[in-house]
Amino acid sequence: IGKPVIRGLTNNRVVTLSNGQRTETQQWGHDHSPNVESADAERLEVVKGPASVLYGSDALGGVVNVVRRKLPSAEGPQNVTRGRMALAYNSANLAPTATLTGEGARGAFGWRVSGTGRRAEDLRTPTGPLFNSGNRTGYLEAAGGYHGTTRDVELTVSSRDETIRIADDPVSSPDYTGRQRIRTERFTLESNARRGEHRLHLQAGYESNRRSEFEDATTRDVTLGLHSRTAIAFANWHHAPWRGITGVVGTQVQHTDFRTFGEETLIPDNTARAVGVYALQQKTVGDWSLSGGARYDWRTLDTPGNDVLQLGATSRRFDALTGTAGVVYKAAAPVSVAFNVARGFRAPSASDLFANGFHEGTRAFEIGRADLRVETSLNTDLGVRLRTARVFGEVTGYVNQIRNYIFLAPVGVPGRALDSLEVRQGNARLVGLEAAFTAPLVGGLSANVTGDMVHATNTADRTALPFVPPLRTTGTLRWEEGGGPGRSLAITGEWNARQTRVFRDDFAPPAWGALHLSAGFSRLTSRGLVHVDVALRNATNARYRDFMSRYKEFANAAGRALVLRVSTDL
């Protein structure tokens, strides 16, 4: 279980989208993962750095969008019917996964039905299984739509049901068998209308996320229940060029109704509303590409109070002005220099403000703070890019100043740092560097090197911020058979430094390295593409603990694992 981490920021500072629709399923704990299915996704899009101008609150670190394949279309009288099957197995937790997709089209009308099922047993580590760490997941999705020359409309409906067993410290809770059941339903209606070079993009969606937490494997009584229902919509007008300026003007609205149930109470019932208006424009002048934008948000959070939490009726309002300005200069082809300044914001969530109780999902006692203010950031980054037909390279440095930084401070027993978590607020500065280089060698062989590091400081007292990853580097040698689909081989080395800057009594595991091997085989058939991929993760069965893992104090990470993937068009 884990959340995306971008430039040292995680938790509610990274927005996750399901095919463009904002998700609200990871608000209730520092390691609750986004409930988004990626088994049948076409690609993952990642935006690094503040993106609040387009996405509003929480996009201080960046955005991750799980993008689905476009619905098929048929030309002329010929109808289209096809399918795909993908099978996978991971020996680290004896986890089979199967995805079956059927789709078709008749003229401009297209449809798709997809299903994914997976089962994972306890995670295998070099020192034995991690007790009570498996899960079960079932996912169904159906989509249909019309794609014309000037207008398209598409409806997507999905349901995801997941049961997660929650591992805990074998010293303090040796027989713990708690679990979560998470059910997520989403409906998305999307439309594009085109007239000349103008395009109006409309999207409306609904999401229900019901999270039930149980203190052991046998009980049916919910210990802690959290249920959020979110309606969200946006309208984006992509206008035709005007004096060389292109861009988008839009508005976004959101309404979230949250209710609790079960034996225990962590946060009160509440209702959150948000409205945002924004514009983002860009223009090219010679070798210069200029961009700029601004957004204003109004957000409210209301709760009727809760007797158990000793909280009366409360209403909070959070307003924020955000903006971005950037320039890319093509210094000398193929070199370009990019400079960007962006302001982001994050409004406190109900969990930040009002939490006061034991959370089964994180196995920690969580304490909120009711007087939190809006968190704002000012990020400046400078990057140099090299792109040729053969070589790609990029180095980016950034400084992110965050005012009223909200963080979870471990305040538990030393050596058990995640025993209790208390919300605090201060000012933060994150200074980082990231680099990536890819270059061909000989005979289909290429090399890739990446690295990233971030130095994060609470500027109020010069201490380290909690939950910030250490220096990490990777190096890959890859061979690919030329001339289209074929064979490939790769060897990857990964190294993570020890985090020498930790918050208070947080535990920092030693530095670690791992070796990964992989091989692939692809062929085109009369029905389409067949692909087989085999990987050996942690080939040397190294014992290590990742600093960002909540299990780092009592369990090693996964040991040697064989991962097999087979996919074929039907």
Coordinates of C-alpha atoms in Angstrom, one line a residue:
I1 CA 0.0 0.0 0.0
G2 CA 1.4 3.4 -0.9
K3 CA 0.7 6.8 -2.5
P4 CA 2.5 8.4 -5.4
V5 CA 5.6 10.5 -4.4
I6 CA 6.6 13.3 -6.7
R7 CA 9.5 15.6 -5.8
G8 CA 9.4 14.6 -2.2
L9 CA 5.7 15.3 -1.8
T10 CA 3.0 12.7 -1.2
N11 CA -0.2 12.2 0.8
N12 CA -2.8 14.9 -0.3
R13 CA -0.2 16.9 -2.3
V14 CA -0.5 14.6 -5.3
V15 CA -3.7 14.6 -7.3
T16 CA -4.7 11.2 -8.9
L17 CA -7.0 11.2 -11.9
S18 CA -9.0 8.3 -13.4
N19 CA -9.0 9.1 -17.1
G20 CA -9.2 12.8 -16.3
Q21 CA -11.7 12.5 -13.4
R22 CA -10.3 13.6 -10.0
T23 CA -10.5 10.8 -7.4
E24 CA -11.2 11.4 -3.7
T25 CA -10.3 8.0 -2.3
Q26 CA -7.0 8.6 -0.5
Q27 CA -7.9 11.3 2.0
W28 CA -8.1 9.2 5.1
G29 CA -4.5 8.3 5.9
H30 CA -0.9 9.0 5.0
D31 CA -0.6 5.6 3.2
H32 CA -4.1 4.9 1.8
S33 CA -3.5 4.2 -1.8
P34 CA -5.6 5.6 -4.7
N35 CA -8.4 3.2 -5.7
V36 CA -7.7 3.4 -9.4
E37 CA -7.3 0.3 -11.6
S38 CA -4.4 0.4 -14.1
A39 CA -4.4 -3.1 -15.5
D40 CA -6.1 -2.2 -18.8
A41 CA -4.7 1.4 -19.0
E42 CA -3.0 2.7 -22.1
R43 CA -0.5 4.8 -20.2
L44 CA 0.2 6.8 -17.1
E45 CA 0.7 10.5 -17.4
V46 CA 2.7 12.3 -14.7
V47 CA 2.9 16.1 -14.2
K48 CA 5.8 17.1 -11.9
G49 CA 5.5 20.2 -9.8
P50 CA 2.6 22.4 -8.8
A51 CA -0.4 22.1 -11.1
S52 CA -3.1 23.9 -9.1
V53 CA -4.0 26.2 -12.0
L54 CA -5.7 23.3 -13.8
Y55 CA -6.4 20.9 -11.0
G56 CA -7.1 23.1 -7.9
S57 CA -6.3 22.0 -4.3
D58 CA -3.8 19.3 -3.5
A59 CA -1.7 19.5 -6.7
L60 CA 1.4 20.9 -5.0
G61 CA 3.6 18.0 -5.8
G62 CA 2.1 17.0 -9.1
V63 CA -0.6 14.9 -10.9
V64 CA -0.9 11.3 -11.9
N65 CA -3.5 10.4 -14.6
V66 CA -4.4 6.8 -15.4
V67 CA -5.4 7.1 -19.1
R68 CA -7.7 4.5 -20.8
R69 CA -7.5 3.5 -24.4
K70 CA -9.8 5.4 -26.8
L71 CA -13.0 3.7 -27.8
P72 CA -12.8 2.0 -31.2
S73 CA -14.5 3.4 -34.3
A74 CA -15.4 1.7 -37.6
E75 CA -15.1 3.3 -41.0
G76 CA -17.7 2.5 -43.7
P77 CA -20.0 -0.5 -43.4
Q78 CA -17.4 -2.8 -41.7
N79 CA -18.1 -3.4 -38.0
V80 CA -15.3 -3.9 -35.5
T81 CA -15.3 -6.6 -32.8
R82 CA -12.1 -7.5 -30.9
G83 CA -10.7 -8.4 -27.6
R84 CA -7.6 -8.5 -25.4
M85 CA -6.4 -10.8 -22.7
A86 CA -3.7 -10.1 -20.2
L87 CA -2.4 -12.6 -17.6
A88 CA 0.2 -11.9 -14.9
Y89 CA 1.8 -13.7 -12.0
N90 CA 4.0 -12.3 -9.2
S91 CA 5.8 -14.9 -7.0
A92 CA 6.5 -12.3 -4.3
N93 CA 3.0 -12.7 -3.0
L94 CA 1.8 -15.7 -5.1
A95 CA -0.4 -13.2 -7.0
P96 CA -2.2 -14.1 -10.2
T97 CA -4.0 -11.3 -12.2
A98 CA -6.3 -11.7 -15.2
T99 CA -7.8 -8.9 -17.3
L100 CA -10.2 -9.6 -20.2
T101 CA -11.4 -6.8 -22.5
G102 CA -14.0 -6.9 -25.3
E103 CA -14.7 -3.9 -27.5
G104 CA -16.3 -3.0 -30.8
A105 CA -17.7 -0.3 -33.0
R106 CA -20.4 0.3 -35.6
G107 CA -19.7 3.5 -37.5
A108 CA -19.1 6.3 -35.0
F109 CA -20.5 4.3 -32.1
G110 CA -18.0 2.4 -29.9
W111 CA -18.1 0.3 -26.8
R112 CA -15.8 -1.5 -24.4
V113 CA -16.3 -3.9 -21.4
S114 CA -13.3 -4.8 -19.2
G115 CA -12.8 -6.9 -16.1
T116 CA -9.8 -7.5 -13.8
G117 CA -9.4 -9.9 -11.0
R118 CA -6.4 -10.5 -8.7
R119 CA -5.5 -12.4 -5.6
A120 CA -2.4 -11.9 -3.5
E121 CA -1.2 -13.9 -0.5
D122 CA 1.2 -12.7 2.2
L123 CA 4.3 -10.9 0.9
R124 CA 7.4 -13.1 0.7
T125 CA 10.5 -11.5 2.0
P126 CA 14.1 -12.9 2.3
T127 CA 13.3 -13.7 6.0
G128 CA 9.9 -15.1 5.5
P129 CA 6.3 -14.1 4.8
L130 CA 4.8 -10.8 6.1
F131 CA 1.8 -12.1 8.0
N132 CA -1.6 -10.7 7.0
S133 CA -0.4 -8.7 4.0
G134 CA -2.5 -10.1 1.1
N135 CA -5.4 -8.7 -0.8
R136 CA -8.2 -9.5 -3.2
T137 CA -9.5 -7.2 -6.0
G138 CA -12.3 -7.3 -8.5
Y139 CA -12.9 -4.6 -11.1
L140 CA -15.5 -4.1 -13.8
E141 CA -15.7 -1.3 -16.3
A142 CA -18.1 -0.5 -19.2
A143 CA -17.9 2.4 -21.6
G144 CA -19.8 3.5 -24.7
G145 CA -19.8 6.6 -26.8
Y146 CA -20.3 8.4 -30.1
H147 CA -17.4 10.0 -31.9
G148 CA -18.3 12.3 -34.7
T149 CA -16.5 14.9 -36.8
T150 CA -17.6 17.8 -34.6
R151 CA -18.9 16.2 -31.5
D152 CA -18.3 13.2 -29.3
V153 CA -20.0 11.9 -26.1
E154 CA -18.8 9.1 -23.9
L155 CA -20.1 7.4 -20.7
T156 CA -18.0 5.2 -18.5
V157 CA -19.2 3.2 -15.5
S158 CA -16.8 1.3 -13.2
S159 CA -16.9 -0.7 -9.9
R160 CA -13.9 -1.8 -7.8
D161 CA -14.2 -4.1 -4.8
E162 CA -11.0 -4.6 -2.8
T163 CA -10.2 -6.4 0.4
I164 CA -6.8 -5.6 2.0
R165 CA -5.3 -7.5 4.9
I166 CA -3.4 -5.1 7.2
A167 CA 0.0 -6.3 8.5
D168 CA 1.1 -5.0 11.9
D169 CA 4.2 -5.2 14.1
P170 CA 4.7 -8.8 15.2
V171 CA 6.1 -7.6 18.5
S172 CA 3.2 -5.4 19.6
S173 CA 0.4 -7.2 17.7
P174 CA 1.6 -10.7 16.9
D175 CA -1.8 -12.1 16.0
Y176 CA -3.4 -9.1 14.4
T177 CA -5.7 -10.1 11.4
G178 CA -7.4 -6.8 10.7
R179 CA -8.6 -6.0 7.2
Q180 CA -10.2 -3.3 5.0
R181 CA -12.9 -3.6 2.4
I182 CA -13.0 -0.8 -0.1
R183 CA -15.8 -0.4 -2.6
T184 CA -15.5 2.3 -5.2
E185 CA -18.0 3.2 -8.0
R186 CA -17.5 5.8 -10.6
F187 CA -19.6 7.3 -13.4
T188 CA -18.1 9.7 -15.9
L189 CA -19.9 11.5 -18.7
E190 CA -17.6 13.4 -21.1
S191 CA -18.2 15.5 -24.2
N192 CA -16.2 17.4 -26.8
A193 CA -17.8 19.9 -29.2
R194 CA -15.6 21.3 -32.0
R195 CA -16.2 24.3 -34.2
G196 CA -13.3 25.4 -36.3
E197 CA -10.3 25.6 -34.0
H198 CA -12.5 26.0 -30.9
R199 CA -13.2 23.1 -28.7
L200 CA -15.5 22.9 -25.6
H201 CA -14.6 20.0 -23.3
L202 CA -17.2 19.1 -20.7
Q203 CA -17.0 16.4 -18.0
A204 CA -19.2 15.4 -15.1
G205 CA -18.6 12.6 -12.7
Y206 CA -19.7 10.9 -9.5
E207 CA -17.7 8.7 -7.2
S208 CA -18.7 6.7 -4.2
N209 CA -15.9 5.4 -1.9
R210 CA -17.0 3.2 1.0
R211 CA -14.2 2.0 3.3
S212 CA -15.0 -0.5 6.0
E213 CA -12.2 -1.4 8.5
F214 CA -12.4 -4.6 10.7
E215 CA -10.2 -5.4 13.7
D216 CA -9.9 -9.1 12.9
A217 CA -10.5 -11.6 10.0
T218 CA -13.7 -13.2 11.5
T219 CA -15.8 -10.3 12.6
R220 CA -18.5 -8.7 10.4
D221 CA -18.9 -5.7 12.7
V222 CA -17.3 -2.6 11.2
T223 CA -14.8 -1.0 13.5
L224 CA -14.4 2.1 11.5
G225 CA -16.4 3.1 8.4
L226 CA -15.7 6.0 6.1
H227 CA -18.0 6.8 3.1
S228 CA -17.5 9.7 0.8
R229 CA -19.7 10.6 -2.2
T230 CA -18.3 13.1 -4.6
A231 CA -19.9 14.9 -7.6
I232 CA -17.4 16.8 -9.8
A233 CA -17.7 18.6 -13.1
F234 CA -15.6 21.0 -15.2
A235 CA -16.0 22.9 -18.5
N236 CA -12.8 23.8 -20.5
W237 CA -12.9 26.0 -23.5
H238 CA -9.9 25.5 -25.8
H239 CA -10.0 28.6 -27.9
A240 CA -8.6 29.2 -31.4
P241 CA -5.3 31.2 -31.7
W242 CA -5.6 34.9 -31.1
R243 CA -2.6 36.9 -32.0
G244 CA -0.5 33.8 -31.6
I245 CA -2.0 33.0 -28.2
T246 CA -3.6 29.6 -27.6
G247 CA -4.9 28.1 -24.3
V248 CA -7.8 27.1 -22.2
V249 CA -10.4 29.0 -20.0
G250 CA -12.4 26.9 -17.6
T251 CA -14.3 26.4 -14.4
Q252 CA -14.6 23.4 -12.0
V253 CA -17.1 22.6 -9.3
Q254 CA -17.0 19.8 -6.6
H255 CA -19.3 18.6 -3.9
T256 CA -18.3 15.9 -1.4
D257 CA -20.6 14.5 1.2
F258 CA -18.9 12.4 3.9
R259 CA -20.4 10.1 6.5
T260 CA -19.0 7.8 9.1
F261 CA -20.3 4.5 10.4
G262 CA -19.1 1.7 12.6
E263 CA -18.2 1.2 16.3
E264 CA -15.5 3.9 16.5
T265 CA -15.2 7.5 15.4
L266 CA -12.2 9.1 13.8
I267 CA -13.5 12.2 12.1
P268 CA -17.0 13.8 12.0
D269 CA -19.5 13.8 9.2
N270 CA -18.9 16.7 6.9
T271 CA -19.7 18.4 3.6
A272 CA -17.1 20.0 1.4
R273 CA -17.8 22.3 -1.6
A274 CA -15.4 23.9 -4.1
V275 CA -15.6 26.2 -7.1
G276 CA -12.7 27.3 -9.2
V277 CA -12.2 29.5 -12.3
Y278 CA -9.0 29.5 -14.3
A279 CA -7.2 30.3 -17.5
L280 CA -3.9 29.0 -19.0
Q281 CA -2.4 30.5 -22.1
Q282 CA 0.8 30.1 -24.2
K283 CA 2.5 31.7 -27.1
T284 CA 5.6 31.0 -29.3
V285 CA 7.8 33.9 -30.3
G286 CA 10.8 32.7 -32.4
D287 CA 12.9 30.4 -30.2
W288 CA 10.9 31.3 -27.1
S289 CA 7.8 29.5 -25.8
L290 CA 5.9 31.5 -23.2
S291 CA 3.1 30.3 -20.9
G292 CA 1.1 31.7 -18.0
G293 CA -2.1 31.2 -16.1
A294 CA -4.1 32.0 -13.0
R295 CA -6.8 30.4 -10.9
Y296 CA -9.0 31.4 -8.0
D297 CA -10.7 28.8 -5.7
W298 CA -13.5 29.1 -3.1
R299 CA -13.8 26.1 -0.8
T300 CA -16.0 25.4 2.3
L301 CA -16.0 22.6 4.8
D302 CA -19.0 22.2 7.2
T303 CA -19.6 19.7 9.9
P304 CA -22.6 19.3 12.3
G305 CA -20.1 18.3 15.0
N306 CA -19.7 15.0 16.9
D307 CA -20.3 14.3 20.6
V308 CA -17.8 11.5 20.8
L309 CA -15.1 13.9 19.4
Q310 CA -16.4 16.7 21.6
L311 CA -16.7 18.8 18.5
G312 CA -19.5 21.4 18.0
A313 CA -20.9 22.5 14.7
T314 CA -18.1 24.1 12.7
S315 CA -17.8 25.8 9.3
R316 CA -14.5 26.7 7.6
R317 CA -13.8 28.6 4.4
F318 CA -10.6 28.5 2.4
D319 CA -9.9 30.7 -0.6
A320 CA -6.8 30.7 -2.7
L321 CA -5.2 32.4 -5.7
T322 CA -2.7 30.4 -7.7
G323 CA -0.7 31.0 -10.8
T324 CA 2.0 29.8 -13.1
A325 CA 4.5 31.5 -15.5
G326 CA 7.0 29.6 -17.6
V327 CA 9.4 30.0 -20.5
V328 CA 11.2 27.5 -22.8
Y329 CA 14.1 28.7 -24.9
K330 CA 15.7 26.6 -27.6
A331 CA 19.2 27.8 -27.0
A332 CA 20.8 25.8 -29.8
A333 CA 19.1 22.8 -31.3
P334 CA 18.8 20.2 -29.9
V335 CA 19.2 22.0 -26.5
S336 CA 16.4 23.8 -24.7
V337 CA 16.2 25.5 -21.4
A338 CA 13.0 25.6 -19.4
F339 CA 12.2 28.0 -16.4
N340 CA 9.0 27.9 -14.5
V341 CA 7.5 29.6 -11.4
A342 CA 4.2 28.2 -10.1
R343 CA 2.1 28.8 -7.0
G344 CA 0.0 25.9 -5.7
F345 CA -2.3 25.4 -2.7
R346 CA -3.9 22.8 -0.5
A347 CA -6.9 23.3 1.7
P348 CA -6.9 21.3 4.9
S349 CA -9.1 18.1 4.8
A350 CA -11.5 17.0 7.5
S351 CA -8.9 14.4 8.5
D352 CA -6.3 17.1 9.0
L353 CA -8.6 19.3 11.0
F354 CA -10.7 16.9 13.2
A355 CA -9.1 13.4 13.4
N356 CA -9.0 12.2 17.0
G357 CA -9.0 8.4 17.3
F358 CA -7.4 5.1 16.4
H359 CA -7.3 4.4 12.7
E360 CA -7.4 0.7 11.8
G361 CA -6.2 1.4 8.3
T362 CA -2.9 2.9 9.4
R363 CA -2.6 1.2 12.8
A364 CA -2.0 4.5 14.4
F365 CA -3.8 7.0 16.7
E366 CA -4.3 10.1 14.7
I367 CA -4.8 13.6 16.1
G368 CA -5.9 16.6 14.0
R369 CA -5.6 20.3 14.5
A370 CA -8.7 22.5 14.0
D371 CA -7.0 25.8 13.4
L372 CA -5.1 24.8 10.3
R373 CA -4.7 27.4 7.5
V374 CA -4.5 27.0 3.8
E375 CA -1.2 25.6 2.6
T376 CA 0.4 27.5 -0.3
S377 CA 3.6 26.9 -2.2
L378 CA 5.9 28.8 -4.5
N379 CA 7.9 26.5 -6.7
T380 CA 10.7 27.6 -9.0
D381 CA 12.4 25.1 -11.3
L382 CA 15.1 25.3 -14.0
G383 CA 15.8 22.5 -16.5
V384 CA 18.1 21.8 -19.4
R385 CA 17.0 19.3 -22.0
L386 CA 18.9 17.6 -24.7
R387 CA 16.9 15.8 -27.4
T388 CA 18.4 14.3 -30.6
A389 CA 17.3 11.4 -32.8
R390 CA 19.5 9.2 -30.6
V391 CA 20.1 10.8 -27.3
F392 CA 17.8 12.2 -24.6
G393 CA 18.9 13.9 -21.5
E394 CA 17.3 16.2 -18.9
V395 CA 18.5 17.8 -15.7
T396 CA 16.1 19.8 -13.5
G397 CA 16.6 21.6 -10.2
Y398 CA 13.8 23.1 -8.1
V399 CA 13.1 25.0 -5.0
N400 CA 9.7 24.7 -3.5
Q401 CA 8.8 27.1 -0.6
I402 CA 5.6 25.9 1.2
R403 CA 3.9 28.2 3.7
N404 CA 1.7 26.7 6.4
Y405 CA 3.0 23.2 5.5
I406 CA 0.7 20.5 7.0
F407 CA 2.5 17.4 8.2
L408 CA 1.9 14.3 10.3
A409 CA 4.4 14.1 13.1
P410 CA 5.2 10.7 14.5
V411 CA 4.8 11.1 18.3
G412 CA 4.7 7.4 19.3
V413 CA 7.1 5.3 21.3
P414 CA 10.7 5.7 20.1
G415 CA 11.5 2.8 17.7
R416 CA 7.8 2.6 16.8
A417 CA 7.5 6.0 15.1
L418 CA 4.1 5.3 13.4
D419 CA 2.4 4.4 16.6
S420 CA 0.8 7.8 16.9
L421 CA 0.5 10.6 14.4
E422 CA -0.2 14.3 15.2
V423 CA -1.1 16.9 12.6
R424 CA 1.1 20.0 12.8
Q425 CA 1.7 23.1 10.7
G426 CA 4.8 25.1 9.8
N427 CA 6.8 26.4 6.9
A428 CA 8.9 24.1 4.6
R429 CA 11.5 24.3 1.9
L430 CA 12.3 21.5 -0.5
V431 CA 15.3 21.7 -2.7
G432 CA 15.8 19.0 -5.2
L433 CA 17.6 17.7 -8.3
E434 CA 16.5 15.1 -10.8
A435 CA 18.2 13.8 -13.9
A436 CA 17.7 11.2 -16.7
F437 CA 19.8 10.3 -19.6
T438 CA 19.3 7.7 -22.4
A439 CA 21.8 7.0 -25.1
P440 CA 22.3 4.2 -27.7
L441 CA 25.5 2.1 -27.6
V442 CA 26.0 -0.5 -30.3
G443 CA 24.0 -3.3 -31.9
G444 CA 20.6 -2.4 -30.4
L445 CA 22.1 -1.8 -27.0
S446 CA 21.2 1.4 -25.0
A447 CA 21.9 2.8 -21.6
N448 CA 19.7 4.7 -19.3
V449 CA 20.6 6.4 -16.0
T450 CA 18.3 8.3 -13.6
G451 CA 18.7 10.0 -10.3
D452 CA 16.7 12.2 -7.9
M453 CA 17.3 13.7 -4.5
V454 CA 15.5 16.2 -2.3
H455 CA 16.5 18.1 0.8
A456 CA 13.4 19.0 2.8
T457 CA 13.5 21.3 5.8
N458 CA 11.1 22.7 8.3
T459 CA 12.3 26.3 8.2
A460 CA 10.8 27.2 11.6
D461 CA 13.2 25.0 13.5
R462 CA 15.6 23.7 10.8
T463 CA 14.5 20.1 11.4
A464 CA 13.8 17.5 8.7
L465 CA 10.3 16.9 7.4
P466 CA 8.8 13.4 7.9
F467 CA 8.2 11.0 5.0
V468 CA 10.6 12.4 2.5
P469 CA 12.5 9.9 0.3
P470 CA 16.3 9.7 0.2
L471 CA 18.7 9.9 -2.8
R472 CA 17.8 7.2 -5.4
T473 CA 19.6 6.2 -8.6
T474 CA 19.0 3.6 -11.3
G475 CA 21.0 2.4 -14.2
T476 CA 19.7 0.1 -17.1
L477 CA 21.3 -1.6 -20.0
R478 CA 18.7 -2.7 -22.6
W479 CA 19.0 -4.6 -25.8
E480 CA 16.1 -4.5 -28.3
E481 CA 15.8 -6.3 -31.6
G482 CA 15.3 -3.8 -34.4
G483 CA 12.6 -3.6 -37.0
G484 CA 9.4 -3.6 -35.0
P485 CA 8.1 -6.0 -32.4
G486 CA 10.8 -8.5 -31.4
R487 CA 12.9 -9.6 -28.5
S488 CA 14.4 -7.5 -25.7
L489 CA 16.7 -8.0 -22.7
A490 CA 17.4 -5.6 -19.8
I491 CA 19.4 -5.5 -16.6
T492 CA 18.7 -2.7 -14.0
G493 CA 20.6 -1.8 -10.9
E494 CA 18.8 0.3 -8.3
W495 CA 20.4 2.0 -5.3
N496 CA 18.7 4.0 -2.5
A497 CA 20.8 5.9 0.0
R498 CA 20.1 6.0 3.7
Q499 CA 18.0 8.9 4.7
T500 CA 20.3 10.8 7.0
R501 CA 17.8 13.6 7.7
V502 CA 14.9 12.1 9.7
F503 CA 12.2 13.7 11.8
R504 CA 12.7 13.1 15.5
D505 CA 12.7 9.4 16.3
D506 CA 11.7 8.2 12.8
F507 CA 13.6 5.0 11.8
A508 CA 16.0 5.2 8.8
P509 CA 17.0 1.8 7.4
P510 CA 20.5 1.3 5.9
A511 CA 21.2 2.1 2.3
W512 CA 20.3 -0.7 -0.1
G513 CA 20.6 -1.8 -3.7
A514 CA 18.8 -4.4 -5.8
L515 CA 19.3 -6.0 -9.2
H516 CA 16.5 -6.6 -11.6
L517 CA 16.5 -8.7 -14.8
S518 CA 13.9 -8.8 -17.6
A519 CA 13.3 -10.3 -21.0
G520 CA 10.5 -9.6 -23.5
F521 CA 9.2 -11.2 -26.7
S522 CA 6.6 -9.6 -29.1
R523 CA 5.1 -10.9 -32.3
L524 CA 2.4 -9.6 -34.7
T525 CA -0.2 -12.2 -35.6
S526 CA -3.3 -12.1 -37.8
R527 CA -5.3 -11.1 -34.8
G528 CA -2.9 -8.5 -33.4
L529 CA 0.0 -8.3 -31.0
V530 CA 1.2 -11.1 -28.7
H531 CA 3.6 -10.0 -25.9
V532 CA 5.4 -12.1 -23.2
D533 CA 7.5 -10.4 -20.5
V534 CA 9.5 -12.1 -17.8
A535 CA 11.2 -10.2 -15.0
L536 CA 13.3 -11.3 -12.0
R537 CA 12.9 -8.6 -9.4
N538 CA 15.6 -8.4 -6.6
A539 CA 17.5 -11.2 -8.4
T540 CA 20.1 -11.5 -5.5
N541 CA 17.3 -11.8 -2.9
A542 CA 18.8 -8.8 -1.1
R543 CA 17.5 -7.9 2.4
Y544 CA 16.4 -4.3 2.6
R545 CA 13.8 -1.9 4.0
D546 CA 12.6 1.1 2.1
F547 CA 12.5 4.4 4.0
M548 CA 9.0 5.2 2.6
S549 CA 7.4 1.9 3.7
R550 CA 5.3 1.9 6.8
Y551 CA 6.5 -1.6 7.5
K552 CA 10.2 -0.5 7.6
E553 CA 10.5 -0.9 11.4
F554 CA 9.6 -4.6 11.5
A555 CA 9.7 -6.2 8.0
N556 CA 12.0 -6.5 5.0
A557 CA 10.8 -5.6 1.5
A558 CA 10.0 -8.2 -1.1
G559 CA 12.6 -10.9 -1.8
R560 CA 13.5 -12.4 -5.1
A561 CA 10.3 -12.4 -7.3
L562 CA 9.5 -13.8 -10.7
V563 CA 7.0 -11.7 -12.5
L564 CA 5.4 -13.1 -15.7
R565 CA 3.1 -11.1 -18.0
V566 CA 1.4 -12.4 -21.1
S567 CA -0.9 -10.3 -23.3
T568 CA -2.6 -11.0 -26.6
D569 CA -5.2 -9.5 -28.9
L570 CA -8.1 -11.8 -29.5

